[in-house]
Coordinates of C-alpha atoms in Angstrom, one line a residue:
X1434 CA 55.1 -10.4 4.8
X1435 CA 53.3 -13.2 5.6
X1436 CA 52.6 -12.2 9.0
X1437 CA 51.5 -9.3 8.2
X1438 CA 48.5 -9.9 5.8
X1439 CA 48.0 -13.1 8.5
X1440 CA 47.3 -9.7 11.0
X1441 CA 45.2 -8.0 8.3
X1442 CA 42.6 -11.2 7.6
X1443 CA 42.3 -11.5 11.3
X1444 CA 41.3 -8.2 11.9
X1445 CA 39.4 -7.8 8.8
X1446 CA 37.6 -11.0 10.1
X1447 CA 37.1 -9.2 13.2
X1448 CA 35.6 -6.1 11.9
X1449 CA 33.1 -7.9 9.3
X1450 CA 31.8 -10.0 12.3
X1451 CA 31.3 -6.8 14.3
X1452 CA 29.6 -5.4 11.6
X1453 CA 27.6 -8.7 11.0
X1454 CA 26.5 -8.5 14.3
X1455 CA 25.0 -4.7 13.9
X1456 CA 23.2 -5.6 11.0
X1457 CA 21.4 -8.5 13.0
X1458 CA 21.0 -5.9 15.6
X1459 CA 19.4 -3.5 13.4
X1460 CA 17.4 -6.1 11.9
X1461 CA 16.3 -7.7 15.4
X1462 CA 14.9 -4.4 17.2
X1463 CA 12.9 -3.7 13.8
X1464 CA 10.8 -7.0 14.2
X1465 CA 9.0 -6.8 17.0
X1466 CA 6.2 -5.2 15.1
X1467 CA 6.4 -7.8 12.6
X1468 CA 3.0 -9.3 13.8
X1469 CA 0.8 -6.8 12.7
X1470 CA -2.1 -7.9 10.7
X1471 CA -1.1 -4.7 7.9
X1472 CA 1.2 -2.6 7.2
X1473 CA 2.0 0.8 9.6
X1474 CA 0.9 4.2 8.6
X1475 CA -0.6 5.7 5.5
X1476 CA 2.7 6.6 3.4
X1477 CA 3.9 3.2 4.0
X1478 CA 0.2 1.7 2.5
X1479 CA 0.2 4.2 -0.2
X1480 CA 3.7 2.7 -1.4
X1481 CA 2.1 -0.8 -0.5
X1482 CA -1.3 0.1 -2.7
X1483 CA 1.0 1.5 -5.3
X1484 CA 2.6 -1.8 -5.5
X1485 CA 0.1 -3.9 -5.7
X1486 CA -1.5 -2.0 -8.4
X1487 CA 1.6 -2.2 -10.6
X1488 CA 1.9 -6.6 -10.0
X1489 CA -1.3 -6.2 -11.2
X1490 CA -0.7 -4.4 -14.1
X1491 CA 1.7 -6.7 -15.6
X1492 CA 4.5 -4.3 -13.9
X1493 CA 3.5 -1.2 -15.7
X1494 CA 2.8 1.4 -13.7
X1495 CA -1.0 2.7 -13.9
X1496 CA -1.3 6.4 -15.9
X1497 CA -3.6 7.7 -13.6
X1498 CA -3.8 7.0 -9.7
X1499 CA -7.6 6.9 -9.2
X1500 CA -7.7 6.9 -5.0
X1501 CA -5.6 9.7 -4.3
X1502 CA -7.2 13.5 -4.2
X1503 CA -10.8 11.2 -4.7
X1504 CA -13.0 11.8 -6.7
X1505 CA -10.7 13.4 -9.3
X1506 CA -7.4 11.4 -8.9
X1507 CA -3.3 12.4 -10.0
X1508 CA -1.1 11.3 -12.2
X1509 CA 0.7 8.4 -10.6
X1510 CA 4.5 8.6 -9.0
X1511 CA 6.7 8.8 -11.2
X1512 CA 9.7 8.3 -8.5
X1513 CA 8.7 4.5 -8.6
X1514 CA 12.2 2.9 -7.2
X1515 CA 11.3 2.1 -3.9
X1516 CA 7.9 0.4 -5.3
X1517 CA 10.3 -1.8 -7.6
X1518 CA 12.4 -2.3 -5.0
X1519 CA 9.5 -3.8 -2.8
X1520 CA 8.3 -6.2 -6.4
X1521 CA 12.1 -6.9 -6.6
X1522 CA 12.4 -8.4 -3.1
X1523 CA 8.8 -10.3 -3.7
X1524 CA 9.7 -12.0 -6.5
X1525 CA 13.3 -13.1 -5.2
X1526 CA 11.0 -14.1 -1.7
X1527 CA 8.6 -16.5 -4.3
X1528 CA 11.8 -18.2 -6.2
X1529 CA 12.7 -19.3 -2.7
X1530 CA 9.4 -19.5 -0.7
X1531 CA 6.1 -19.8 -3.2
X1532 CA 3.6 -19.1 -1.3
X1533 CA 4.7 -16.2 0.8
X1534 CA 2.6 -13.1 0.5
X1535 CA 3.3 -9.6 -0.8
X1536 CA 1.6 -8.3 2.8
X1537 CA 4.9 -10.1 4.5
X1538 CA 7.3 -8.7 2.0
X1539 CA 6.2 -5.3 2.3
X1540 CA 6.3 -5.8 6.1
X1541 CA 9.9 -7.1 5.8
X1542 CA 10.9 -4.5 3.2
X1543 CA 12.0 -1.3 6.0
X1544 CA 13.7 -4.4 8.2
X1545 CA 15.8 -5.0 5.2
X1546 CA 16.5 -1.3 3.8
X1547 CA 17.5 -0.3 7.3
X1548 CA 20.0 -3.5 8.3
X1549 CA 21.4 -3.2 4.9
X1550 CA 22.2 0.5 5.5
X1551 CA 25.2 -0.6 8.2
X1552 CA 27.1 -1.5 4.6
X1553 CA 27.6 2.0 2.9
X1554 CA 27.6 3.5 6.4
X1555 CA 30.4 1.3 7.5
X1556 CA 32.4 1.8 4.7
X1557 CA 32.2 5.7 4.2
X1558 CA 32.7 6.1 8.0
X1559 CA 36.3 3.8 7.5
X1560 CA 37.0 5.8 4.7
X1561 CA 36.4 9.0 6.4
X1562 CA 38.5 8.2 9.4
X1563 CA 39.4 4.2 9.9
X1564 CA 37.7 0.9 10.5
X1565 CA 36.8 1.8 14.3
X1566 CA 35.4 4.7 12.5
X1567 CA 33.3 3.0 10.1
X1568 CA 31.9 0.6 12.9
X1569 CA 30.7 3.3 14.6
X1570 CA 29.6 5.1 11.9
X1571 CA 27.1 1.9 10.7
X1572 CA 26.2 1.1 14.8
X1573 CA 24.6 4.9 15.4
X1574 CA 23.5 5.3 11.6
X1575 CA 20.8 2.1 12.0
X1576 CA 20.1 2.1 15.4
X1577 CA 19.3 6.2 16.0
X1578 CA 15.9 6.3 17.6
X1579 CA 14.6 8.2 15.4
X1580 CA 15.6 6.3 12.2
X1581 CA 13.9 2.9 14.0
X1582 CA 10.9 4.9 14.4
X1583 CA 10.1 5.1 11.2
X1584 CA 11.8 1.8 9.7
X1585 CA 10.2 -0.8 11.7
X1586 CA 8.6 -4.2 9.9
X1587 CA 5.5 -2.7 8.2
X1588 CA 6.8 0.6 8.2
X1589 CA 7.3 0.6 4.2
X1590 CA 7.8 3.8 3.9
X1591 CA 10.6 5.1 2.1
X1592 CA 12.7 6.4 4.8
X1593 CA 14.7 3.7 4.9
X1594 CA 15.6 4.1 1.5
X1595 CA 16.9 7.1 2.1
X1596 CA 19.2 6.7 4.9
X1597 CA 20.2 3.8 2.6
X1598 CA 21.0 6.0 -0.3
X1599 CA 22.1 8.7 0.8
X1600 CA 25.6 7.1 2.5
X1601 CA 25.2 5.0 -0.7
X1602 CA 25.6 8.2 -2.6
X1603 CA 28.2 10.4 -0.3
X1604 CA 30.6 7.2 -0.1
X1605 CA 30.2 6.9 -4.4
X1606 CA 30.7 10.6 -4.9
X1607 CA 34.1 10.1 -2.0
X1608 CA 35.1 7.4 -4.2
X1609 CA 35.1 8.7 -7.3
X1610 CA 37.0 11.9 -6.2
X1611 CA 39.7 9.8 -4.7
X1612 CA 40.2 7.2 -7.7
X1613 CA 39.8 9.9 -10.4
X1614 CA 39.0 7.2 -12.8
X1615 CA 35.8 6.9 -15.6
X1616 CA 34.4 4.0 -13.8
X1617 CA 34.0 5.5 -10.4
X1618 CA 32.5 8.5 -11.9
X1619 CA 30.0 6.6 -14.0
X1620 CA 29.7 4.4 -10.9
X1621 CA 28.8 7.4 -8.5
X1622 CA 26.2 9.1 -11.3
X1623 CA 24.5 6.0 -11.6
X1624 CA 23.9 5.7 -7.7
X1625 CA 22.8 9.3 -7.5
X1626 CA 20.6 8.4 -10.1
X1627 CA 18.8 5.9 -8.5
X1628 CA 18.7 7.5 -5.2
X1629 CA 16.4 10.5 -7.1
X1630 CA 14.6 7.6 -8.9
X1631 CA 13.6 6.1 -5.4
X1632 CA 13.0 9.5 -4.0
X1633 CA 12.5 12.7 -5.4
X1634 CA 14.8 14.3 -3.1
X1635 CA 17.6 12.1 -3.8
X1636 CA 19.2 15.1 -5.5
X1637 CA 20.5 16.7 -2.6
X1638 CA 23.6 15.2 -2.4
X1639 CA 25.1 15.9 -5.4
X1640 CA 23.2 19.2 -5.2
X1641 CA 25.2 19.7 -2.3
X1642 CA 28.4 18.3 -3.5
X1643 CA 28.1 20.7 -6.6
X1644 CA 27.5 23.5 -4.1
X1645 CA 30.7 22.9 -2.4
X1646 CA 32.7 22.6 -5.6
X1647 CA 34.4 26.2 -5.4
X1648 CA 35.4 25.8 -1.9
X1649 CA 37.7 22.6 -3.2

């Protein structure tokens, strides 16, 4: 017996530092745009704008959005998690370095989202088929072309997010049919939930899920 879980850390060991190294990967190829002087794109400066508003509004989110559709304005976003999410990681970055600057978090923001996507990936991929399974799974979900395009540092769009959530979601929903148990379920509504609140998309999944329900 003691052999045998001896085998199982050592592998496990093996695997996490696999996976380790595809999150530095992910991470790596994202920051050679990290010099930029802003951040890339329009959507990712309109969630960067958006941001900034709410820090300066004592974290409440302006009513109206007075630059967008100028001269008249729109009602402002109401799908506000991925702004959070970029305050959230600011003010963890100032408890640990005070002077940094929102610009550098916001840069840092997709670089973050994107390497920390490997996680659910990995994880739904080894529950899917095994732990090879889930390594490969995390290795081609972060490092697809097209999903770098659009996560690099300063990209702070939301794409990340998504990719984030949305193996965040599956893997909850997976879960929470194989447990059967009130926790899981609560567990996998409250990550749906905030996968809609950062996007207003996010619903797909368990649209999708629901859609399926009469062919289980």
């Amino acid at each position: 017996m003691l052999n045998i879980n001896k085998k199982s850390i050592i592998e496990w060991a093996f695997v996490l530092a696999i996976l380790a190294l595809i999150i530095y990967t992910a991470a790596a190829v994202r920051m050679t745009t990290f010099s930029a002087k802003t951040v890339l794109d329009f959507d990712p400066w309109w969630y960067y704008r958006h941001a900034l508003e709410i820090i300066n509004n004592d974290f409440q989110p302006p009513k109206w959005d007075i630059l967008s559709y100028y001269p008249p304005g729109r009602p402002f976003e109401p799908f506000l998690g991925w702004i959070y999410t970029l305050i959230i990681f600011f003010e963890i970055a100032k408890f640990f370095v005070g002077d940094i600057t929102f610009l550098t978090i916001a840069k840092l923001s997709p670089v973050i989202m994107a390497a920390l996507a490997a996680i659910p990936a990995f994880f739904l991929g080894r529950l899917l088929t095994n732990k090879t399974g889930g390594l490969v799974t995390a290795l081609f979900a972060v490092l697809a072309p097209t999903f770098i395009g659009v996560s690099m540092a300063g990209y702070s769009d939301n794409d990340p997010v998504i990719v984030f959530y949305t193996f965040a979601s599956i893997l909850s929903i997976l879960v929470a049919m194989q447990k059967k148990s009130i926790p899981f379920y609560v567990l996998a509504v409250l990550v749906n939930i905030v996968f809609a609140y950062n996007w207003n998309g996010g619903w797909f999944v368990s649209l999708l899920f629901l859609s399926f329900i009469p062919a289980l």
